[in-house]
Coordinates of N, CA and C in Angstrom, one line a residue:
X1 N 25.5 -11.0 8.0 CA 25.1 -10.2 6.8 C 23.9 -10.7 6.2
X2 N 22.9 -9.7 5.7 CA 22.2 -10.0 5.2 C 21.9 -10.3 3.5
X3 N 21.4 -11.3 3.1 CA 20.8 -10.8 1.4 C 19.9 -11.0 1.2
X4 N 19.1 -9.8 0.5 CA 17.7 -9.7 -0.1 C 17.1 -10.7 -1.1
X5 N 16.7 -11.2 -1.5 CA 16.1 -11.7 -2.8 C 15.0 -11.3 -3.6
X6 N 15.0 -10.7 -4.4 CA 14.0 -10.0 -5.3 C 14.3 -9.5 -6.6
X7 N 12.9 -9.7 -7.3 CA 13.4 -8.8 -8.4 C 14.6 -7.5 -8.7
X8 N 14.2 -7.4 -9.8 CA 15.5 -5.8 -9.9 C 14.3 -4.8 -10.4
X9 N 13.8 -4.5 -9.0 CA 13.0 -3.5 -8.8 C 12.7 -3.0 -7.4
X10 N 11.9 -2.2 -7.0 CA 11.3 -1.4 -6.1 C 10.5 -2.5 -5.0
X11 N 9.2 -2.7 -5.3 CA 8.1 -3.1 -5.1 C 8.4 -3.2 -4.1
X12 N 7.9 -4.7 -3.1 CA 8.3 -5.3 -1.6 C 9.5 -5.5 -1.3
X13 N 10.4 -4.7 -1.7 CA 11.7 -5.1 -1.3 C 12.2 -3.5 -0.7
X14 N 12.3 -2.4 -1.5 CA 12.3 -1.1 -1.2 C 12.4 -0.4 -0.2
X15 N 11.0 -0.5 1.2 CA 11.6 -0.4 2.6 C 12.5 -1.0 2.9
X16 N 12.3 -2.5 3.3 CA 13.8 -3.1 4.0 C 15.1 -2.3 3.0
X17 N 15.3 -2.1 2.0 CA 16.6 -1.9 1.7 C 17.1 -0.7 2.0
X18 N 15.6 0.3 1.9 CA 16.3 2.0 2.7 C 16.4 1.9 3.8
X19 N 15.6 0.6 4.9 CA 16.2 1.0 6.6 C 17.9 0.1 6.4
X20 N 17.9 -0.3 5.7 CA 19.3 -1.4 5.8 C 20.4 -0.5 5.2
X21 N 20.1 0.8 4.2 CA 20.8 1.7 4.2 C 20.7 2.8 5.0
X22 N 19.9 2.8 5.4 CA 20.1 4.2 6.8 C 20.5 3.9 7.9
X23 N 20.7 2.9 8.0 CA 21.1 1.7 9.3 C 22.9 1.9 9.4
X24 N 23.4 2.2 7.8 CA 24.8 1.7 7.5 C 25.1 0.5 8.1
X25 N 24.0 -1.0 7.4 CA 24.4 -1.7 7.3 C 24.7 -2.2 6.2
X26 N 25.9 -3.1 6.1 CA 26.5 -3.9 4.7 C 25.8 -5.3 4.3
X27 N 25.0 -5.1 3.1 CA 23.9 -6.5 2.9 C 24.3 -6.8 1.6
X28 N 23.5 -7.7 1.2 CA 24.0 -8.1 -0.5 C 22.3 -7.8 -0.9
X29 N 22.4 -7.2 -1.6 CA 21.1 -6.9 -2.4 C 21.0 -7.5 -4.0
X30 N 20.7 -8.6 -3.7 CA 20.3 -9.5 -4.8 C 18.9 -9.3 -5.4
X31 N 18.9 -9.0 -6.6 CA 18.5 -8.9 -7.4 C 18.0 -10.1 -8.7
X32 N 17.0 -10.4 -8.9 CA 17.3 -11.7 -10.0 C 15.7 -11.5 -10.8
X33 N 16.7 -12.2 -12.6 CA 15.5 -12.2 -13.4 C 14.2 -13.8 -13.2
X34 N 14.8 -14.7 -12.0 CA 13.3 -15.5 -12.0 C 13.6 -15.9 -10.5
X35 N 13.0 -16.2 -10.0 CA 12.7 -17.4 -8.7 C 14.0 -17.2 -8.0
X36 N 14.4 -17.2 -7.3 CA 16.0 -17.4 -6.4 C 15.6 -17.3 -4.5
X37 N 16.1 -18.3 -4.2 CA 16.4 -18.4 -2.4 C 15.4 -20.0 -2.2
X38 N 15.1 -19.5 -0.8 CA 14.1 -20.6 -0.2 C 13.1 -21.1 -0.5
X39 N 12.2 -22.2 -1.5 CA 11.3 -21.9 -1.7 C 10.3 -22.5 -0.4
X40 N 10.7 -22.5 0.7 CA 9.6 -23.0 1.6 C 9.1 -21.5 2.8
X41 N 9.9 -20.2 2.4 CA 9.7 -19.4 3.7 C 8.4 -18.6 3.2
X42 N 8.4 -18.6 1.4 CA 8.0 -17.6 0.9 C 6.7 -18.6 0.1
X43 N 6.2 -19.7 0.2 CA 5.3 -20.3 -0.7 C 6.2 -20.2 -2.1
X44 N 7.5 -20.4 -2.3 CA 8.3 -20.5 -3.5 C 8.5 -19.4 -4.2
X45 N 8.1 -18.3 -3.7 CA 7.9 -17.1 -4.1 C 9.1 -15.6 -3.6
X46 N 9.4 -14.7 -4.0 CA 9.9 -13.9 -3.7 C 9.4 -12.4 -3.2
X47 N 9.1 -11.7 -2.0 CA 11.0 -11.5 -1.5 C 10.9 -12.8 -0.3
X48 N 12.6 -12.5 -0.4 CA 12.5 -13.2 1.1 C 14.0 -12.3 1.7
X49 N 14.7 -13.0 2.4 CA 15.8 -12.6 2.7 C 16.6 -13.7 3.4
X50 N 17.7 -14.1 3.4 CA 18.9 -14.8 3.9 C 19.6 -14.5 5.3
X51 N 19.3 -14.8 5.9 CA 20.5 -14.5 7.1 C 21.5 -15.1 7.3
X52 N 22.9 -14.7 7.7 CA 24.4 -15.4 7.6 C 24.1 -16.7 8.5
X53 N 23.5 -16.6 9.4 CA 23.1 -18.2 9.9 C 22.7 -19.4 8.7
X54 N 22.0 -18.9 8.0 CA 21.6 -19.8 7.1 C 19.9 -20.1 6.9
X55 N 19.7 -19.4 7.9 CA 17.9 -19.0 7.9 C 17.1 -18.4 7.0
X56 N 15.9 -18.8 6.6 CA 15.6 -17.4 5.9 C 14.2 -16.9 6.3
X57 N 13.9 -15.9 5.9 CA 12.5 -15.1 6.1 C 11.8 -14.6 5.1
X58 N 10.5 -15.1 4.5 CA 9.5 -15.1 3.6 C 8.8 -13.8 3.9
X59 N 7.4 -13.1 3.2 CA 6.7 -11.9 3.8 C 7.1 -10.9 3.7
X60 N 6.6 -9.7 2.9 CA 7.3 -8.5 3.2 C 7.3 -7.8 4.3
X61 N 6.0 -8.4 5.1 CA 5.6 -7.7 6.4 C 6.7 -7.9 7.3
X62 N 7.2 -9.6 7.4 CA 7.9 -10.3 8.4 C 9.4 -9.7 8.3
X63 N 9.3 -9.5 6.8 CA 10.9 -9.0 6.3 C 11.1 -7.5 7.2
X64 N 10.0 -6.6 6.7 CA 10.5 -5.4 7.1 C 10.3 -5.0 8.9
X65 N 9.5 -6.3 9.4 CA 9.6 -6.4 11.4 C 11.1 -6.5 11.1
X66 N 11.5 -7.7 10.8 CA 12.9 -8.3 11.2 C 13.8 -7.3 10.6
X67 N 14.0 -6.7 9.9 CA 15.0 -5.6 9.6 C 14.8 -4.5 10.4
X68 N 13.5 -3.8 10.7 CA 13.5 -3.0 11.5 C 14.3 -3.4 13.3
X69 N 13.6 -4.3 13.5 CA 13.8 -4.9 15.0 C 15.5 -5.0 14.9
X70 N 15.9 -5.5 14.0 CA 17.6 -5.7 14.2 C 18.3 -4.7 13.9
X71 N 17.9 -3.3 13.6 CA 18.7 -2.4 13.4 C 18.0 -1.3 13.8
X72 N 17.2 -1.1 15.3 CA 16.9 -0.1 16.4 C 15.9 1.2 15.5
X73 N 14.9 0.1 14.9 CA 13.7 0.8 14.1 C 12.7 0.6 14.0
X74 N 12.4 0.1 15.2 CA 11.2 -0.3 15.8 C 10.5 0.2 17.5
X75 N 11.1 1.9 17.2 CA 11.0 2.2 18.3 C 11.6 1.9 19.4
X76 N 11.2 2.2 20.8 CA 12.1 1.9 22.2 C 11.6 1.2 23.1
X77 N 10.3 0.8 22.8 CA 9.8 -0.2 23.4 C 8.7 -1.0 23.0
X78 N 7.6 -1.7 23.6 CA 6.6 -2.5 23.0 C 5.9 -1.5 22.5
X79 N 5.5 -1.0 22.7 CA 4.1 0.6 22.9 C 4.6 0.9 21.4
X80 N 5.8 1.5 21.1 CA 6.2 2.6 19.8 C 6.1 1.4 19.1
X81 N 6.7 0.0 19.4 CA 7.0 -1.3 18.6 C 5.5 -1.5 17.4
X82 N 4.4 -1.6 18.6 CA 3.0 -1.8 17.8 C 2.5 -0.1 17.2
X83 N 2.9 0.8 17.4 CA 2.9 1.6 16.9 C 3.5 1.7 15.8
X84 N 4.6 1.4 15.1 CA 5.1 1.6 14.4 C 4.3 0.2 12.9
X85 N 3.6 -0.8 13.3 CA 2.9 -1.7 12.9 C 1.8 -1.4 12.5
X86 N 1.3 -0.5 13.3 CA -0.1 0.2 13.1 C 0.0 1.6 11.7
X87 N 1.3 1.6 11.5 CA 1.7 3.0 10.5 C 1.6 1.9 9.3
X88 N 2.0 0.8 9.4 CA 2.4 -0.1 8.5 C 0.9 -0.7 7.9
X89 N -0.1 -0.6 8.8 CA -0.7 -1.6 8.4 C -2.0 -0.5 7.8
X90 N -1.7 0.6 8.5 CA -2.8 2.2 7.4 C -2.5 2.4 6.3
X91 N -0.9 2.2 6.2 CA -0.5 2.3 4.8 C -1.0 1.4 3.8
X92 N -0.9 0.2 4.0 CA -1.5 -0.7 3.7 C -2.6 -1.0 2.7
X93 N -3.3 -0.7 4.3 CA -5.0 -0.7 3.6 C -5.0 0.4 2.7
X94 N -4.5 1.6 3.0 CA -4.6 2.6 1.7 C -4.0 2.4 0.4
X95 N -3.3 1.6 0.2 CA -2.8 0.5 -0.9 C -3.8 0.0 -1.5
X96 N -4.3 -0.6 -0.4 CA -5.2 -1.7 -1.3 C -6.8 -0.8 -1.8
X97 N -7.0 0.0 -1.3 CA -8.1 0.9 -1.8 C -8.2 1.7 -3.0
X98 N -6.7 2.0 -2.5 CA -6.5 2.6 -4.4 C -6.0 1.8 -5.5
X99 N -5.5 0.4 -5.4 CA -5.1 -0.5 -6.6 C -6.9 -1.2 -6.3
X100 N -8.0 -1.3 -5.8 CA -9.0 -1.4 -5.9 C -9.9 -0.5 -6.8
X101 N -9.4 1.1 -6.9 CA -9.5 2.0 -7.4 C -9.1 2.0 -9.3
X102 N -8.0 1.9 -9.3 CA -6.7 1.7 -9.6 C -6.1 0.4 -10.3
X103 N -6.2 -0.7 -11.0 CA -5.4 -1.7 -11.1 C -3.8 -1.7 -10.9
X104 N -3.6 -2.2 -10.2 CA -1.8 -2.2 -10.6 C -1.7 -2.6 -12.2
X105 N -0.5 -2.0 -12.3 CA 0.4 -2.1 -13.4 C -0.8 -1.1 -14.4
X106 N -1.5 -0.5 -14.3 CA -1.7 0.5 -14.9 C -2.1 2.1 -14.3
X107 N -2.0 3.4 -15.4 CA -2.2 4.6 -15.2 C -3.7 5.2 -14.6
X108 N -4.0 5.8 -13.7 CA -5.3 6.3 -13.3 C -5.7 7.6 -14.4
X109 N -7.0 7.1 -14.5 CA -6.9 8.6 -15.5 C -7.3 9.5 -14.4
X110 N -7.7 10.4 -15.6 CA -7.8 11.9 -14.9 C -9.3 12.3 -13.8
X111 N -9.9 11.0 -14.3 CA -11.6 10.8 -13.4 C -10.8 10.7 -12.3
X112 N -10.4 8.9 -12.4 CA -9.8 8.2 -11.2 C -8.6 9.5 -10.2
X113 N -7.8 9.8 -10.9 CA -7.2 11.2 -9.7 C -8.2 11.8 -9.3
X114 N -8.6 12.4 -9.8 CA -10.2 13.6 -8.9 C -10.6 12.9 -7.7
X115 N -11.2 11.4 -8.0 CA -11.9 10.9 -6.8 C -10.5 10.9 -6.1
X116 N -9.5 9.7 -6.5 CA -8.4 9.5 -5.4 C -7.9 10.5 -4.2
X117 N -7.7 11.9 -4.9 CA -7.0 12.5 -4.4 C -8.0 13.9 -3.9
X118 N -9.3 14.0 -4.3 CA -10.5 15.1 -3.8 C -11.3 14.7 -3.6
X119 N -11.9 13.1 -3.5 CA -13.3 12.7 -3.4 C -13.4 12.0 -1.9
X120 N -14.2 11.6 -1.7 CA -14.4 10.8 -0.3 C -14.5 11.7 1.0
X121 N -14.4 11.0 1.8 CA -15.0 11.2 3.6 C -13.3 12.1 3.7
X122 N -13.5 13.3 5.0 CA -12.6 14.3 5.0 C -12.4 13.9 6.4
X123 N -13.6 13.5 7.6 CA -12.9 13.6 9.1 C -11.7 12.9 9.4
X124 N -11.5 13.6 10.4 CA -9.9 13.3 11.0 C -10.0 12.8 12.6
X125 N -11.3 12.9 13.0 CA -11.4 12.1 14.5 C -13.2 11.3 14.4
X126 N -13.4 11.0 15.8 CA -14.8 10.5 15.8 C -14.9 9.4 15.2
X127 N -15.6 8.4 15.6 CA -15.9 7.4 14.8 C -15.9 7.3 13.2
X128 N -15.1 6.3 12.6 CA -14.9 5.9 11.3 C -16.3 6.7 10.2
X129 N -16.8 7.6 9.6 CA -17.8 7.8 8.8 C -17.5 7.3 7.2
X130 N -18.1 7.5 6.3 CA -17.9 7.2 5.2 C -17.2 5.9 4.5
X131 N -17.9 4.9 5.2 CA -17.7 3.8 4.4 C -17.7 3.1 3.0
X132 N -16.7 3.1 2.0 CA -16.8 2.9 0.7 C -16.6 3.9 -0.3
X133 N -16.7 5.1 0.8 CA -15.9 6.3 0.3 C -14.7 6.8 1.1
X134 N -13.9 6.4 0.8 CA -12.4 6.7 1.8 C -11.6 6.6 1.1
X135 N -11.2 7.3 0.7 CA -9.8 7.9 -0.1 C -8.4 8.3 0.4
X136 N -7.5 9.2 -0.5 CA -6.4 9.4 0.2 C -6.5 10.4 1.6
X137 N -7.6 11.7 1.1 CA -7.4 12.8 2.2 C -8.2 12.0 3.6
X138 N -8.8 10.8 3.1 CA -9.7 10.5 4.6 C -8.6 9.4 5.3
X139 N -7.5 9.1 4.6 CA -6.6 8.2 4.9 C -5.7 8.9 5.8
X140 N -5.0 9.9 5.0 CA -4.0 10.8 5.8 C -4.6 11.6 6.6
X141 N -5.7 11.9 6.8 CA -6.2 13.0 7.5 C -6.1 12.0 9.1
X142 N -6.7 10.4 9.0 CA -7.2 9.8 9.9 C -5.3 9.7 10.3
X143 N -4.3 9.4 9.6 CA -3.3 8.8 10.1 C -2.3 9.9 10.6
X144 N -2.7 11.2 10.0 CA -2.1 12.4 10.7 C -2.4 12.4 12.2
X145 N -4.0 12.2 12.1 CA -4.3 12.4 13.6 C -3.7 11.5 14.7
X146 N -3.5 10.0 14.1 CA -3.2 9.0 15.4 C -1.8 9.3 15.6
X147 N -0.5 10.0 15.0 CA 0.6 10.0 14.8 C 1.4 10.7 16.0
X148 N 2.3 10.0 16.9 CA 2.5 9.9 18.0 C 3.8 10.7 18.6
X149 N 5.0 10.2 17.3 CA 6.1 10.5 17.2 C 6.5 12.7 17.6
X150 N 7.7 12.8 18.2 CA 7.9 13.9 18.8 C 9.3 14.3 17.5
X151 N 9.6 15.5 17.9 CA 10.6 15.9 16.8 C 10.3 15.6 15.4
X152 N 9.3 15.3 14.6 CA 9.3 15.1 13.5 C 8.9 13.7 13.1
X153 N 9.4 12.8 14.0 CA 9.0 11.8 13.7 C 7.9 11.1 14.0
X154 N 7.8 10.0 13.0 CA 6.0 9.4 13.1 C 5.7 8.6 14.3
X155 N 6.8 8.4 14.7 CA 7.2 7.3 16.2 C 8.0 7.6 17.0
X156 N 7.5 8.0 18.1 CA 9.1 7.9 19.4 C 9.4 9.0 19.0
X157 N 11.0 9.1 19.1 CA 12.2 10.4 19.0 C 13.1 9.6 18.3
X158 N 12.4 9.2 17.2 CA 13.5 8.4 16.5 C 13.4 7.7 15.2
X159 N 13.9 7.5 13.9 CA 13.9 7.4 12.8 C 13.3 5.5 13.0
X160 N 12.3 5.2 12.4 CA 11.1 4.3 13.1 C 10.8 3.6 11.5
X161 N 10.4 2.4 11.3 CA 9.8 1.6 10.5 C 8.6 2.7 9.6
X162 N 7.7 3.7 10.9 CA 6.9 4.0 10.5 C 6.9 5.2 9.4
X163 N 8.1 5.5 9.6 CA 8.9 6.9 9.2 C 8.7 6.2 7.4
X164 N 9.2 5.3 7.4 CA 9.6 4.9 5.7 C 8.3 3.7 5.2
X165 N 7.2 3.8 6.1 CA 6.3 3.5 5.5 C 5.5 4.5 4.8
X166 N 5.9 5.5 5.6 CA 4.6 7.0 4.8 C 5.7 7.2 4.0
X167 N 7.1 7.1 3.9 CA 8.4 8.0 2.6 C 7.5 7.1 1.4
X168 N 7.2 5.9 1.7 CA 6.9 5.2 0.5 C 5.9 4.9 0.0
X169 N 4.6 5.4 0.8 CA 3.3 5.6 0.3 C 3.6 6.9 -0.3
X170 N 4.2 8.1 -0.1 CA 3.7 9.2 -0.7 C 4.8 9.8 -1.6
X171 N 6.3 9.7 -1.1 CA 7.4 10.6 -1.7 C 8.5 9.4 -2.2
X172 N 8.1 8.3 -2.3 CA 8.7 7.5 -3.1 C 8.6 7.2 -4.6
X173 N 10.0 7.7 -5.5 CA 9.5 8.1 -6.6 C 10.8 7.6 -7.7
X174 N 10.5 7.6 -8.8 CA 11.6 7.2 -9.9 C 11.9 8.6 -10.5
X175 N 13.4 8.6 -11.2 CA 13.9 9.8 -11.6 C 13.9 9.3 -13.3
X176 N 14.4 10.2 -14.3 CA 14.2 10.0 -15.8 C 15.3 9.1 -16.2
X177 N 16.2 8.8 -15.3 CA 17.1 7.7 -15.6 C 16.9 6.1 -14.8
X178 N 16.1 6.3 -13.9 CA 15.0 4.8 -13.9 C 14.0 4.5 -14.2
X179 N 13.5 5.5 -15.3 CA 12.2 4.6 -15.8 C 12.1 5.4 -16.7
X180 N 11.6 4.9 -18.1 CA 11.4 5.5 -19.4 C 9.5 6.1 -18.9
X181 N 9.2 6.8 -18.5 CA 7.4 6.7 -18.1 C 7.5 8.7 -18.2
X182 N 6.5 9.2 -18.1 CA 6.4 10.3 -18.0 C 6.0 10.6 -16.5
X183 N 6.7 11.7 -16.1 CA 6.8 12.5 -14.9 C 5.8 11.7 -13.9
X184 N 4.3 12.2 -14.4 CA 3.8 11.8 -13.2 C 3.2 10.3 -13.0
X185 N 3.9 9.6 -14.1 CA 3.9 8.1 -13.9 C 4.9 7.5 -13.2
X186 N 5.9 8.5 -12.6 CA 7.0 8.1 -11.9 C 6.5 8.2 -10.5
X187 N 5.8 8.5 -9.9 CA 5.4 9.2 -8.5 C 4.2 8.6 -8.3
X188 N 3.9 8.8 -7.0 CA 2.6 7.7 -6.6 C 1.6 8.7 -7.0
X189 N 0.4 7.6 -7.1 CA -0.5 7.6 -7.1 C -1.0 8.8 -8.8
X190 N 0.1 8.5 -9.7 CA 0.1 9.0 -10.8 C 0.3 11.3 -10.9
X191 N 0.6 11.7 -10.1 CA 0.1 12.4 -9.8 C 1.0 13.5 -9.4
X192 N 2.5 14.0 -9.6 CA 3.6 14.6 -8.8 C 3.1 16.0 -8.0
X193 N 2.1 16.8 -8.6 CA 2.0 18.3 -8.0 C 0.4 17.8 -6.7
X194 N 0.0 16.8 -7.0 CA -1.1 16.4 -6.2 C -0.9 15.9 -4.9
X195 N -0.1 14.7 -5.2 CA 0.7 14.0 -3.9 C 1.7 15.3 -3.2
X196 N 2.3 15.9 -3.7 CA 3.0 17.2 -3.0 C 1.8 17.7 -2.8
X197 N 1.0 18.1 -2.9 CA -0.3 18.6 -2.3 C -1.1 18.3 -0.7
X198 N -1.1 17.0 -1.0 CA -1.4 15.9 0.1 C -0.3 15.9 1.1
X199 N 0.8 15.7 0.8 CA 2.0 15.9 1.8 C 1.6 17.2 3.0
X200 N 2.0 18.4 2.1 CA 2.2 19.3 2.6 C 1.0 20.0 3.3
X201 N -0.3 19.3 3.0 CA -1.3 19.4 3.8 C -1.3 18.7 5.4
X202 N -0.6 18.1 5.9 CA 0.0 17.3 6.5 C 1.0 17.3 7.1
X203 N 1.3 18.4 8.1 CA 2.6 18.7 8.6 C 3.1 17.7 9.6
X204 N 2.5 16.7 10.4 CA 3.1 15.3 10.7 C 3.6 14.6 10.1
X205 N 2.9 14.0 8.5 CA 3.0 13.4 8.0 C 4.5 13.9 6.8
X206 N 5.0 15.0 6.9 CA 5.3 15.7 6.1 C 7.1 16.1 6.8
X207 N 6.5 16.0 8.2 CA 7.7 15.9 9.0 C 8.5 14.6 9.0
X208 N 7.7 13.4 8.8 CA 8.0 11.9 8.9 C 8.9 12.0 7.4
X209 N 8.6 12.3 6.8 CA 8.8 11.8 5.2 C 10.3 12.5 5.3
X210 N 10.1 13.5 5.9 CA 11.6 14.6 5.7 C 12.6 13.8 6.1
X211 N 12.3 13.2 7.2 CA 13.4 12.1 8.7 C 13.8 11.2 7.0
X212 N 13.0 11.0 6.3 CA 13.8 9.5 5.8 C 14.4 10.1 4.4
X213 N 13.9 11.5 3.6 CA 14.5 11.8 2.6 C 16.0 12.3 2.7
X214 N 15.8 12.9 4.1 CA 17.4 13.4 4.5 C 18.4 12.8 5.2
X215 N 18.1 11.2 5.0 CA 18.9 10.5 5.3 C 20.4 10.3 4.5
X216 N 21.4 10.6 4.7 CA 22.3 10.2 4.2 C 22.7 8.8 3.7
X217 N 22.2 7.9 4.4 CA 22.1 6.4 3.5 C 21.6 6.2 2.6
X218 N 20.1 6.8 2.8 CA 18.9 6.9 1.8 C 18.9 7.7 0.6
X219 N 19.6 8.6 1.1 CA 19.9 9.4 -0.1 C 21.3 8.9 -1.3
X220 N 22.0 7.9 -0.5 CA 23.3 7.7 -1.3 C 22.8 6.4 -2.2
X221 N 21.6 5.7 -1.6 CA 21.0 4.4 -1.9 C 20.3 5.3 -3.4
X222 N 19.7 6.0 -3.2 CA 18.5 6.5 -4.3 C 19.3 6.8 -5.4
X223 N 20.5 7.6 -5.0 CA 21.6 8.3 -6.5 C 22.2 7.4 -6.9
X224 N 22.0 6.2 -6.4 CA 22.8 4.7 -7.0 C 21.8 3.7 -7.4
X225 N 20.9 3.5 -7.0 CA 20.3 2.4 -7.5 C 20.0 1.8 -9.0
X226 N 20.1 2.8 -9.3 CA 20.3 2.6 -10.9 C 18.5 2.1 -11.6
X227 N 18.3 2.1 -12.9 CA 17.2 1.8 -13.3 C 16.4 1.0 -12.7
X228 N 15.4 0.8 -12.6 CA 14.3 -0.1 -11.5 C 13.1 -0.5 -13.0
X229 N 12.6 -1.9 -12.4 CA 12.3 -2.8 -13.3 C 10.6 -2.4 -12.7
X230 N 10.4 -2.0 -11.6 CA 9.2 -1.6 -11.2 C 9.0 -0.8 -10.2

């Protein structure tokens, strides 16, 4: 069995715990107000996670390989395996572009949406253009196109790491009983009718997000989680 270590919130901890619930597997999701576990896997730092051996694993990257890989979500072989890393690592950088954009822990105004979500480079093939102007539609447009997965899904024929890396760049969101914030401070990228915009522009990307909202683990994990600290 597994246990989490992290805050009592969302942040790097949130995939691993929706594949660990879609998985129907039984983990301890520990939660804490300071410091708790190994301090050598993580630089003394949190997440990490516990394995019943007595091991542990630092990284949210490493965390969410190792949960994916032990519960048949990492694709069917090497090919979908680095595939499914490559969804991880687009997401990513589109993270870091927009809290470059963006500070974490604060609101984008209404300038910052415009550019985020209408400004920048549009292609979806051909060499990389628009450097320093790349935004969300030049992000999803580029990661729509590489997206491999058949039936819906972002990877393989099969509910994938990569699947709940896009649920949580784009349709990962708080309800009015986890967070005191207004509507579209609950939703990424500040923004609820916008980001549904961007989805649904995006019918791969839009097919992937569905595989992990209509999950029955994932969905029983979300009606329960109770208030989130971030």
């Amino acid at each position: 069995k597994v246990t989490t270590h992290y805050w009592n919130g969302r942040g790097l901890m949130e995939v691993p715990r929706q594949m660990l619930h879609a998985s129907g597997v039984e983990f301890v999701d520990g939660r804490h107000s300071q410091f708790t576990g190994d301090d050598k896997c993580n630089l003394g730092r949190m997440p990490s996670i516990e394995l019943e051996s007595g091991r542990w694993i630092g990284q949210s990257k490493a965390i969410r390989h190792y949960i994916a890989e032990t519960n048949g979500l990492l694709g069917s072989n090497a090919y979908e395996a680095a595939k499914c890393i490559e969804v991880m690592e687009h997401v990513a950088e589109c993270r870091t572009t927009y809290f470059a954009l963006v500070p974490w822990g604060t609101s984008p105004t209404e300038e910052q949406k415009e550019l985020w979500f209408e400004g920048g480079g549009k292609e979806s093939s051909g060499p990389a253009q628009n450097r320093g102007s790349r935004y969300l539609t030049w992000y999803l447009n580029r990661i729509e196109a590489g997206l491999t997965g058949t039936n819906g899904f972002a990877v393989g024929n099969s509910l994938s790491l990569a699947d709940f890396e896009l649920y949580s760049l784009l349709a990962e969101h708080l309800t009015e009983d986890e967070a005191d914030k207004s509507e579209d401070d609950r939703y990424p990228f500040g923004s609820k009718e916008r980001v549904q915009r961007a989805i649904d522009s995006h019918p791969k990307i839009a097919a992937s997000i569905a595989k992990v909202a209509t999950n029955k683990g994932v969905q029983h994990h979300l009606a329960t989680r109770g208030p989130q600290g971030m």
